[in-house]
XYZ file of C-alpha atoms in Angstrom:
665
model
C 14.314 51.822 -76.831
C 14.580 55.140 -75.273
C 12.090 56.849 -75.100
C 11.749 59.251 -72.042
C 12.629 62.547 -73.527
C 8.981 62.851 -74.321
C 6.625 61.642 -70.983
C 3.027 61.221 -71.010
C 0.633 63.930 -71.179
C -1.641 62.590 -68.367
C 1.225 60.848 -66.132
C 3.663 64.217 -65.930
C 0.024 66.231 -65.049
C 0.012 63.086 -61.729
C 3.327 64.069 -61.423
C 2.182 68.370 -61.207
C -0.522 68.131 -59.382
C 0.569 65.984 -56.195
C 1.392 67.493 -52.667
C 4.688 64.819 -51.579
C 7.506 66.242 -51.936
C 9.158 63.866 -54.142
C 12.717 64.221 -53.302
C 12.409 64.389 -49.751
C 10.930 62.245 -49.338
C 13.052 60.142 -51.311
C 15.639 60.828 -48.902
C 13.851 59.969 -46.190
C 13.027 56.529 -47.597
C 16.708 56.628 -48.818
C 17.918 56.949 -46.050
C 16.305 55.057 -44.190
C 17.325 51.604 -46.674
C 20.502 52.458 -46.665
C 20.813 53.182 -42.741
C 22.603 57.002 -43.148
C 22.524 59.074 -45.305
C 26.205 59.384 -46.652
C 25.409 55.041 -47.447
C 22.149 55.815 -49.570
C 24.356 58.795 -51.578
C 26.880 56.261 -51.652
C 24.893 53.418 -53.956
C 22.390 56.066 -56.004
C 26.245 56.788 -57.289
C 27.386 52.884 -57.464
C 24.092 52.355 -59.237
C 24.319 54.659 -61.936
C 27.689 54.227 -62.716
C 26.756 50.174 -62.899
C 24.005 50.685 -65.153
C 26.587 52.279 -67.721
C 28.779 49.249 -66.476
C 26.938 46.271 -67.633
C 23.795 46.676 -69.879
C 20.670 45.872 -68.239
C 18.629 43.340 -69.865
C 15.427 45.697 -70.060
C 17.743 46.772 -72.520
C 18.184 43.190 -74.596
C 15.540 41.677 -74.967
C 15.516 39.102 -72.403
C 11.870 38.277 -72.009
C 11.875 36.949 -75.541
C 14.744 34.145 -75.002
C 14.798 30.728 -74.242
C 15.918 29.573 -71.692
C 18.916 29.280 -72.120
C 19.970 32.111 -73.784
C 18.656 33.851 -70.872
C 20.331 31.172 -68.490
C 23.312 32.308 -70.731
C 22.640 36.588 -69.969
C 22.439 36.023 -66.684
C 25.326 34.136 -65.511
C 27.437 35.625 -67.864
C 25.911 39.316 -66.260
C 26.291 38.001 -62.807
C 30.223 37.025 -63.226
C 30.420 41.521 -64.577
C 29.058 41.808 -60.667
C 30.744 39.297 -59.667
C 33.875 41.501 -61.778
C 32.839 44.793 -60.469
C 31.943 44.524 -56.517
C 35.458 43.267 -56.512
C 36.699 46.476 -58.721
C 34.838 49.399 -56.306
C 35.177 47.997 -53.072
C 32.103 47.736 -52.284
C 29.703 45.468 -50.525
C 26.386 48.052 -50.705
C 26.088 47.191 -54.154
C 25.263 44.180 -53.074
C 21.650 45.015 -52.308
C 18.411 44.301 -52.856
C 17.424 47.981 -55.025
C 20.527 48.301 -56.719
C 20.977 44.640 -58.438
C 17.909 45.211 -59.682
C 19.042 48.242 -61.478
C 20.519 45.262 -63.837
C 18.854 42.132 -63.051
C 14.740 43.211 -62.970
C 13.729 40.486 -61.143
C 15.755 38.791 -62.172
C 18.216 37.238 -58.836
C 21.665 36.858 -59.804
C 23.196 33.189 -60.173
C 26.344 33.169 -57.430
C 22.675 34.442 -54.348
C 23.346 31.801 -52.521
C 27.953 32.070 -52.257
C 26.939 35.819 -51.296
C 24.873 34.130 -48.571
C 24.489 30.746 -47.125
C 27.160 30.346 -48.596
C 29.713 32.882 -47.344
C 28.373 32.831 -43.953
C 28.734 29.245 -43.482
C 31.659 30.253 -44.372
C 32.614 32.611 -41.977
C 30.117 31.835 -39.092
C 29.807 27.938 -38.361
C 33.563 27.032 -39.623
C 35.906 27.618 -36.643
C 38.842 30.039 -36.945
C 41.733 28.424 -39.140
C 38.998 27.018 -41.452
C 37.418 30.601 -42.081
C 40.724 31.658 -42.849
C 41.341 28.281 -45.083
C 38.805 29.261 -47.081
C 38.855 33.265 -47.681
C 42.777 32.770 -48.869
C 41.163 29.223 -50.882
C 37.904 31.558 -52.424
C 39.971 34.675 -53.174
C 42.778 32.489 -54.999
C 40.458 30.805 -57.111
C 36.426 31.025 -58.808
C 35.169 29.072 -56.666
C 31.459 29.793 -56.509
C 29.187 28.135 -54.137
C 26.328 27.186 -53.497
C 23.843 25.838 -50.135
C 22.103 22.390 -50.064
C 19.668 21.504 -47.667
C 16.449 20.589 -48.923
C 15.485 17.001 -50.163
C 12.967 15.517 -52.129
C 10.806 13.946 -48.837
C 13.016 17.312 -46.076
C 13.384 21.166 -46.900
C 12.751 23.823 -43.402
C 12.504 20.182 -41.403
C 16.502 20.005 -39.724
C 16.018 16.821 -38.613
C 14.192 15.254 -41.221
C 17.355 15.228 -43.302
C 18.720 12.127 -44.808
C 21.771 12.608 -46.411
C 23.881 11.087 -44.264
C 28.332 12.228 -42.891
C 29.137 9.186 -41.782
C 32.764 9.026 -40.784
C 36.086 6.292 -41.382
C 37.678 6.816 -38.294
C 40.715 4.817 -40.768
C 41.455 7.171 -43.434
C 39.968 10.217 -41.858
C 37.253 11.015 -43.788
C 33.975 11.241 -43.672
C 31.242 9.386 -46.370
C 28.502 11.117 -48.168
C 25.671 9.608 -49.719
C 22.239 9.280 -51.053
C 20.634 6.631 -48.900
C 17.086 6.982 -50.054
C 15.359 8.244 -53.082
C 13.825 11.008 -51.291
C 17.167 11.777 -49.572
C 18.728 13.326 -52.871
C 18.936 16.891 -52.678
C 16.460 19.392 -54.557
C 15.899 22.886 -55.090
C 19.187 23.607 -54.571
C 19.699 27.499 -56.306
C 22.734 27.186 -58.920
C 23.925 24.160 -58.063
C 22.201 22.342 -61.309
C 25.353 23.415 -63.875
C 26.315 26.851 -62.852
C 28.158 26.437 -58.769
C 31.189 24.486 -58.028
C 31.698 23.947 -54.815
C 28.591 23.898 -51.807
C 27.514 23.532 -47.422
C 25.764 20.332 -47.222
C 23.623 19.988 -45.058
C 24.009 16.723 -43.720
C 23.289 13.920 -40.306
C 26.336 13.111 -39.268
C 27.226 9.590 -38.352
C 29.835 7.881 -36.201
C 30.352 3.815 -35.701
C 26.261 4.149 -36.489
C 26.080 6.979 -33.745
C 23.477 9.531 -35.411
C 25.137 12.745 -33.856
C 23.343 15.407 -35.685
C 22.848 17.541 -38.622
C 26.317 19.932 -39.488
C 27.678 21.731 -41.697
C 30.328 20.216 -44.859
C 31.976 21.915 -47.894
C 31.756 18.978 -50.557
C 33.633 20.406 -54.553
C 30.530 20.178 -56.852
C 32.373 20.254 -60.267
C 36.268 21.151 -61.294
C 38.006 23.732 -61.095
C 39.660 22.998 -64.843
C 36.488 21.662 -66.737
C 34.513 22.313 -64.172
C 33.416 18.813 -65.060
C 30.759 17.431 -62.405
C 33.420 16.151 -59.288
C 32.888 11.518 -59.406
C 31.231 10.393 -56.839
C 28.583 12.538 -57.655
C 24.614 13.116 -59.633
C 23.837 16.451 -60.717
C 21.056 18.200 -63.059
C 18.885 20.319 -63.410
C 15.947 19.710 -62.134
C 13.778 20.853 -65.957
C 11.279 24.232 -65.654
C 9.543 26.152 -62.995
C 6.371 28.765 -62.728
C 8.949 30.902 -63.307
C 13.282 31.425 -62.051
C 14.237 30.647 -65.546
C 17.153 31.878 -65.742
C 18.200 29.761 -62.198
C 19.852 26.492 -62.818
C 17.586 24.802 -59.513
C 20.008 21.185 -59.493
C 19.213 18.429 -57.959
C 22.365 15.658 -56.276
C 22.882 12.482 -54.903
C 26.008 11.377 -53.307
C 27.042 8.222 -53.657
C 29.389 7.091 -51.225
C 31.531 10.463 -51.605
C 34.859 10.712 -49.134
C 35.445 13.996 -48.698
C 38.585 15.285 -45.690
C 37.833 15.043 -42.124
C 37.962 19.173 -42.359
C 35.466 19.490 -44.728
C 32.872 18.726 -41.653
C 32.696 22.969 -40.342
C 33.448 22.479 -36.675
C 32.903 26.188 -34.970
C 30.319 24.526 -32.885
C 30.655 20.844 -33.377
C 34.214 19.242 -33.604
C 34.732 15.477 -34.906
C 39.079 14.419 -33.580
C 40.720 11.937 -35.845
C 40.631 9.584 -34.063
C 36.373 9.418 -34.296
C 35.256 11.081 -30.736
C 32.478 14.122 -30.870
C 32.486 16.652 -28.878
C 30.370 19.688 -28.967
C 31.351 23.223 -27.901
C 31.251 27.166 -28.779
C 27.068 28.645 -28.604
C 25.315 26.375 -31.081
C 22.412 29.191 -31.084
C 24.488 31.070 -32.873
C 24.449 28.250 -35.624
C 20.746 28.535 -35.716
C 21.134 32.990 -35.349
C 22.669 32.705 -38.471
C 20.842 31.804 -40.776
C 17.674 33.954 -39.628
C 19.211 36.338 -40.963
C 18.453 35.044 -44.484
C 14.694 35.174 -43.735
C 15.572 38.306 -41.739
C 16.067 40.201 -44.908
C 13.392 38.560 -47.188
C 10.618 41.244 -46.030
C 12.529 43.394 -47.902
C 12.936 41.194 -50.738
C 9.027 41.339 -50.599
C 8.967 45.087 -49.913
C 10.847 45.627 -52.905
C 8.330 42.517 -54.879
C 5.310 45.089 -53.697
C 7.262 48.195 -54.396
C 7.091 46.427 -57.540
C 3.937 45.181 -59.134
C 2.112 49.211 -57.279
C 4.783 51.262 -59.434
C 3.665 49.413 -62.788
C -0.422 49.399 -62.535
C -0.426 53.201 -60.784
C 1.491 54.335 -63.485
C -0.106 52.728 -66.824
C -3.731 53.799 -64.301
C -2.668 56.772 -65.481
C -1.948 56.352 -68.360
C -4.797 53.601 -69.949
C -7.560 55.457 -70.897
C -11.533 54.007 -70.757
C -15.403 53.663 -71.318
C -16.332 57.392 -73.470
C -18.676 59.958 -70.691
C -20.857 62.066 -71.438
C -19.574 64.469 -72.980
C -16.964 61.656 -75.397
C -13.803 61.885 -73.242
C -12.285 58.418 -72.530
C -11.097 58.648 -68.085
C -7.890 58.168 -66.865
C -8.561 54.229 -65.638
C -7.540 55.714 -62.062
C -10.479 57.582 -61.390
C -12.922 54.792 -61.414
C -13.737 53.847 -58.139
C -12.999 50.300 -58.673
C -9.786 50.579 -60.109
C -8.378 52.694 -56.672
C -10.049 49.931 -54.180
C -7.377 48.026 -56.159
C -4.340 49.676 -56.583
C -4.545 52.224 -53.447
C -4.738 49.069 -50.502
C -1.562 47.343 -52.636
C 0.922 50.270 -52.432
C -1.049 50.904 -48.797
C 0.726 47.173 -48.028
C 3.740 48.458 -50.606
C 4.964 50.732 -47.160
C 3.675 48.727 -44.390
C 5.336 45.797 -45.234
C 8.511 48.722 -46.429
C 9.188 50.191 -43.056
C 7.906 46.840 -40.672
C 10.913 45.089 -42.772
C 13.207 47.748 -42.482
C 11.867 47.907 -38.227
C 12.654 43.835 -38.290
C 16.965 44.632 -39.943
C 17.272 47.327 -37.228
C 16.265 45.079 -34.116
C 18.472 41.826 -36.333
C 21.079 43.867 -35.702
C 21.404 46.233 -32.948
C 20.219 42.338 -31.289
C 24.094 40.669 -34.105
C 25.815 44.557 -32.007
C 24.618 43.970 -28.751
C 25.533 39.269 -29.408
C 29.472 40.235 -30.569
C 27.897 38.802 -33.648
C 25.307 36.392 -32.281
C 28.481 34.945 -30.122
C 26.636 36.485 -27.538
C 22.631 35.274 -27.353
C 20.147 34.885 -25.687
C 17.358 32.200 -26.280
C 14.893 34.269 -25.521
C 16.430 35.966 -28.423
C 16.873 33.528 -30.532
C 13.423 33.033 -29.460
C 11.809 36.351 -30.369
C 13.852 36.783 -33.035
C 13.264 33.805 -35.156
C 8.836 34.177 -33.593
C 8.749 37.706 -35.305
C 10.626 36.555 -38.850
C 8.880 33.985 -39.577
C 6.091 35.329 -39.111
C 6.212 38.540 -41.093
C 8.052 36.729 -43.616
C 4.635 34.623 -43.421
C 2.358 37.967 -43.587
C 4.444 39.583 -46.967
C 4.930 37.530 -48.414
C 0.721 36.443 -49.046
C 0.081 39.736 -49.447
C 2.594 40.405 -51.740
C 1.619 37.872 -54.232
C -2.870 38.776 -53.720
C -1.298 42.456 -54.463
C 0.312 41.370 -57.202
C -2.018 39.343 -58.869
C -4.581 41.858 -57.428
C -2.225 45.221 -59.580
C -1.851 42.461 -62.997
C -6.118 42.524 -63.468
C -5.965 46.364 -62.615
C -3.607 46.569 -66.045
C -6.677 43.858 -67.715
C -5.155 42.254 -70.537
C -1.487 43.944 -71.264
C -0.997 42.457 -68.362
C -1.234 39.234 -69.041
C 2.031 39.894 -70.771
C 4.909 39.510 -69.988
C 6.699 42.299 -70.768
C 5.275 43.788 -68.653
C 6.598 42.340 -65.537
C 4.455 40.953 -63.169
C 3.470 38.184 -65.204
C 7.354 37.585 -62.813
C 6.719 38.965 -59.673
C 3.920 36.630 -59.103
C 6.372 33.785 -60.121
C 8.811 35.618 -57.484
C 6.890 35.993 -54.963
C 4.104 32.873 -55.321
C 7.598 30.382 -54.961
C 9.158 32.421 -51.791
C 5.574 30.917 -50.241
C 6.784 28.587 -49.497
C 11.032 28.835 -49.977
C 12.729 28.984 -46.556
C 9.543 28.073 -45.267
C 6.031 26.950 -45.506
C 4.289 29.857 -44.990
C 1.653 28.428 -43.183
C 4.108 26.473 -40.895
C 5.432 29.442 -40.443
C 3.583 31.173 -39.095
C 2.780 28.492 -36.407
C 5.555 28.642 -35.342
C 5.511 32.194 -34.503
C 1.869 30.952 -32.356
C 4.106 28.254 -30.674
C 6.352 30.666 -29.277
C 3.291 33.223 -28.975
C 1.919 30.763 -26.677
C 4.802 29.808 -24.312
C 4.756 33.065 -23.813
C 1.534 33.269 -22.664
C 2.591 29.952 -20.379
C 4.709 33.017 -18.740
C 2.382 35.124 -18.182
C 5.632 37.787 -19.885
C 3.870 40.043 -23.208
C 6.149 39.266 -26.865
C 4.804 42.451 -27.738
C 7.888 44.408 -29.323
C 9.127 47.783 -27.523
C 11.284 49.458 -29.968
C 13.346 52.392 -28.681
C 12.546 55.796 -28.295
C 8.497 54.275 -28.771
C 7.525 56.570 -26.166
C 8.272 59.404 -27.872
C 5.777 57.988 -30.188
C 3.525 57.881 -27.966
C 3.229 61.298 -27.020
C 2.917 62.575 -30.615
C -0.354 62.851 -32.869
C 0.066 60.812 -34.895
C 0.171 58.128 -32.116
C -2.774 59.641 -30.517
C -5.126 59.745 -34.911
C -3.938 55.432 -34.635
C -3.822 54.172 -31.108
C -7.788 53.177 -31.062
C -7.274 51.274 -34.365
C -4.554 50.051 -32.805
C -6.376 49.038 -29.445
C -8.576 47.299 -31.236
C -6.186 44.825 -32.568
C -4.622 44.056 -29.267
C -8.089 43.469 -27.350
C -8.685 40.543 -30.540
C -5.684 39.140 -29.797
C -6.493 38.869 -25.928
C -9.317 37.169 -27.379
C -8.027 35.246 -29.795
C -5.379 33.842 -27.680
C -7.258 33.440 -24.113
C -9.906 31.517 -26.892
C -6.621 28.958 -28.400
C -5.218 28.964 -25.243
C -9.342 28.184 -23.406
C -9.003 24.589 -25.657
C -5.682 23.470 -25.646
C -6.443 22.668 -22.071
C -9.400 21.667 -22.023
C -8.398 18.989 -24.986
C -5.518 18.375 -23.196
C -6.603 17.976 -19.864
C -10.242 17.245 -19.664
C -10.302 15.136 -22.918
C -6.748 13.717 -22.640
C -5.762 14.112 -25.772
C -2.079 13.226 -27.596
C -0.753 17.484 -26.878
C 0.320 17.049 -30.828
C -2.843 16.183 -32.148
C -4.529 19.050 -29.555
C -2.852 21.369 -31.540
C -3.428 20.506 -34.913
C -7.460 20.749 -33.807
C -6.106 24.406 -33.241
C -3.672 25.063 -35.537
C -6.724 27.651 -37.482
C -6.661 28.807 -34.425
C -3.831 29.584 -33.628
C -2.660 30.751 -37.382
C -4.606 33.194 -36.425
C -3.603 34.625 -34.431
C -0.090 34.643 -35.403
C -1.393 37.131 -37.903
C -2.879 39.411 -35.984
C 0.822 38.977 -33.521
C 1.833 40.280 -36.438
C 0.215 43.253 -37.348
C 0.693 45.084 -34.730
C 4.243 44.885 -35.310
C 3.694 46.476 -39.000
C 1.350 48.931 -37.353
C 3.724 50.053 -34.287
C 6.514 50.089 -37.258
C 5.209 51.990 -39.423
C 3.427 54.738 -36.703
C 6.951 55.030 -35.851
C 7.774 55.611 -39.456
C 6.043 57.810 -39.801
C 6.409 59.522 -36.750
C 10.613 60.084 -38.068
C 9.374 61.891 -41.637
C 9.210 65.585 -40.426
C 7.500 67.432 -43.916
C 4.059 67.702 -42.980
C 2.573 67.373 -46.575
C 4.734 63.994 -46.571
C 4.029 62.509 -43.135
C 0.019 63.351 -44.008
C 0.633 61.594 -47.158
C 2.379 58.835 -45.645
C -0.082 59.012 -42.717
C -3.232 58.583 -44.696
C -1.681 55.542 -46.586
C -1.257 54.106 -43.125
C -5.199 54.540 -42.327
C -6.011 53.189 -45.936
C -4.277 49.867 -44.258
C -5.062 49.742 -40.789
C -9.056 49.727 -42.047
C -9.132 47.377 -45.616
C -7.173 45.217 -42.261
C -10.169 45.991 -41.090
C -12.894 45.132 -43.426
C -11.360 42.374 -45.476
C -8.469 40.122 -43.307
C -10.444 40.704 -39.425
C -13.764 41.343 -39.970
C -15.180 38.708 -39.155
C -13.045 37.845 -35.956
C -13.218 41.541 -34.922
C -17.126 40.971 -34.721
C -16.944 37.307 -33.396
C -15.363 38.220 -30.831
C -17.610 40.933 -30.345
C -14.678 43.766 -30.244
C -16.876 46.390 -33.043
C -20.128 46.116 -34.589
C -21.175 45.569 -37.529
C -22.791 49.496 -37.778
C -19.141 49.683 -36.261
C -16.986 47.735 -39.373
C -20.051 49.621 -42.042
C -18.567 53.469 -40.645
C -15.032 52.121 -41.476
C -15.863 50.931 -44.857
C -17.051 54.332 -45.942
C -14.458 55.503 -44.870
C -12.215 54.020 -46.574
C -13.329 54.620 -49.185
C -13.736 58.872 -48.651
C -9.423 57.638 -48.218
C -8.958 56.661 -51.768
C -9.815 60.453 -53.679
C -7.432 61.325 -51.146
C -4.602 59.146 -51.663
C -5.082 59.238 -55.667
C -3.897 62.705 -55.598
C -0.430 61.160 -54.558
C -0.136 58.108 -55.932
C 2.252 58.246 -58.628
C 4.278 60.746 -56.218
C 4.032 57.741 -53.257
C 5.229 55.320 -56.135
C 7.993 57.643 -58.025
C 9.522 58.352 -54.541
C 10.402 54.952 -54.044
C 13.570 56.122 -56.889
C 12.814 52.684 -58.472
C 14.646 53.042 -62.632
C 13.265 50.531 -65.584
C 15.613 48.427 -64.974
C 13.924 47.438 -61.481
C 10.589 47.499 -63.210
C 11.672 45.942 -67.160
C 8.354 47.214 -67.051
C 6.352 48.302 -70.912
C 3.852 49.947 -68.908
C 5.714 50.923 -65.759
C 8.322 53.056 -66.655
C 8.844 56.591 -65.689
C 8.067 58.019 -69.422
C 4.467 57.020 -69.499
C 4.477 55.591 -73.149
C 2.913 51.958 -72.654
C 2.180 50.930 -76.116
C 5.300 52.261 -78.050
C 7.299 49.632 -75.705
C 4.280 47.317 -75.783
C 5.562 46.928 -79.881
C 8.842 47.200 -79.148
C 8.727 44.423 -77.321
C 5.860 42.423 -80.551
C 8.695 42.754 -82.951
C 11.322 42.409 -81.247
C 9.892 38.458 -80.727
C 11.864 35.409 -82.260
C 8.448 33.821 -83.593
C 8.381 37.124 -85.367
C 12.255 36.278 -86.874
C 11.005 34.669 -90.188
C 8.035 35.888 -92.345
C 6.917 32.672 -92.417
C 7.290 29.937 -90.206
C 8.442 25.785 -90.996
C 4.886 24.399 -89.917
C 3.160 25.896 -93.302
C 6.295 24.073 -95.238
C 5.549 21.103 -92.489
C 1.775 20.397 -92.139
C -0.016 23.716 -94.006
C 1.443 23.498 -98.081
C 1.085 19.508 -97.814
C -2.646 19.719 -96.858
C -4.099 22.444 -98.745
C -2.141 20.345 -101.582
C -4.522 16.867 -100.224
C -7.304 19.594 -100.483
C -7.337 20.536 -103.426
C -6.059 17.042 -104.895
C -9.484 15.699 -102.862
C -12.095 18.414 -104.753
C -10.585 17.177 -108.311
C -11.605 13.657 -107.199
C-alpha cells in the first residue's frame, strides 16, 4: 500500500516546527556511519537502487506469512542480495542500514557466510588455503556458516567437546560428537541453507589434546544439497523470533575430512601428525573481536527503529479529550515523554559510542598490520571494551524496545507495528556472542588487572584535548566527574573485599570472585558508561551547526540525568557522592528537558534516515497513516482468505445439530 503522498497533518506540523536542520543532521550521522561523505552518498545511491531491484519484505505481507513461507522468501531475497552485491562490485551495501531497507529486521540468511565464514578462511587459513578457498568460493555456489555453540557450551571455547582426531595413516581428521552435550546447536543457516561450515573442535593427536581449532567441513552436496554421510543435521524448531532463519543442530558421527581442512595459519599438523604452533595466535582472537565489536552498531540500529516507530505514532495518536473536547496528541503527556525520550537519547548515545568503538578497532587494525602485530595489551583492552559495550547496549535496547511497545498501546502488540520483532531481536542479542552478565564479568576482570598494575583503564581519544577546551565539555564536566568518582569508589570497594576474602579469610580465589561478582558487574557498567559519555562528548563537539549541536547536547544531558537517577542512584547515594536533594534536583532538571526535546523529537528520528522498508511498521511509517495501514494488514491476514473457516463444518455445525436434536428430546 502506497500512502506516502498524503502525510498525516499532525506529523507534518511536527516537522515544520522543528529547529533541527534535518538534511545537515542526516549528513552528519551518515558521514560517521559510512566513514566519509563519499561513502555515505554512494551507500544511499545503492540503497535506492537496491529497493527498486529487490522488493522489500514490507511490501510482501511478510508478517502475515507462515514460517516456511517466510523462510522461502528470505532465502530468495538473500540470493538476490548476493547477486546484487556481485553485479555492482560493492561491499558497503552490506551495511546493516542498507540490508535493512530490503529485509527490515529479518536477517539475510547468509549473514555468517559474509562475516565469520569468509573472515576465518582469509585470516585463519595459511596463504595457500586462503587462495584455494577464495577460488573455490568464486567457482561454486558455496554458502558457509560458523559452527561453535554446542548443547552444553557456548562462548566458553575451552569447554567445547566436539573432537577432531587425527589419523596419521590416512592423513585425515575424524570429526565426532562423542557426547549429547557436544552436539552443535544454534548455528545460523546450518539447519537447511548452508553447505559448508567452519567447525570449532578439539584437536586430538595420539591421545593428546591440543586445544580448539577451526576446520572447514562440507555439510551438504553441491549437486543435490543432500546431507553429507556422517552428519545428522536439522533445524532446531520454533524460537522466540528469527522465524525465517534456520538455526540448526549438527551431530557428527566419525566424519572423515582431509588434513588440509584444518585452517593452519596459527598451528599446523604435518602428514606424520607433528603439531606445531606458529604465527601470532592473538590474531585469531582479534578476528573474532571484529564480530563482537560491530554488535553495538546493531543495537543502535534496533533502538533507532523502535524510537522512530514510537515517536511518530505518539504524534499521530490522540487520546482523552480536554475541556474543549479536543483529544491531545499522546506525545504531549509527560508520562509518555518520560518513556519515549530517554529511549531516543539512548539511541543516539548508543550510536555514537558504537561508532567510536568501531573507529578504535579500525585504528588498531590498521596500526597492527591487520592485527598481525597486535599487542596483548591492545587485545585485552578491545576485548574488555567490546564485551562491556555489547552488554550495556543490548540491555538498554531490550528495555527501551519494550517501553516503546508499551507507549504504542494495544496497536503496538500487532505484528504489523514492527516492535515485537525488535524485542525478539534484542532479547536474543542479550545472549548470542556472549551472555550480557558474563561479558560484564570479563570486562571487570580486565579492570581488576589494571587496578593491580596501577594503570588507568580509561581510553584517551584522539583530539580529545580540543574537546576538553570547549564549552560543551564545560557543560558536562561535573557529570563526568561524578561517574569517575563512582568508578573509583566501587573499584576500591571490590578490590578491598577481594583482598580480605583471599588473604585474610583464606577463601579460594574463584570463590572470592563469585562472592564479589555482583559488585564486579557494577564497576564494569560504570566503566562503559564513562566510555559512552566521552564518545558522545566527542560526537556532539564535532557537530558544528549550532541548532543541531544544541539538540544533541539536550539529548546527552537527558541521557546522563536518566542514568544517574534511574540506573545508578543507589550507588551514588551509598558512596556519598550525591545527596538525596541533589538527586531530586536532577530529577526535576530531567523533567524540564522533556518539553524542550519534544519540539525536535520527530526531526531527531527522521535524522536516522530510515526508509519505511527498514521499519516494516504500520505505526511508524513516514506518512503517519497508521490506521489505514493497520486495517490493510488485517485484511491481508491469511486467516481471512476463507469467509467460512473449516472449523464451522468440522465442529460448530455438528455441535449445532446435536444441540438441536437434544432440544427435541
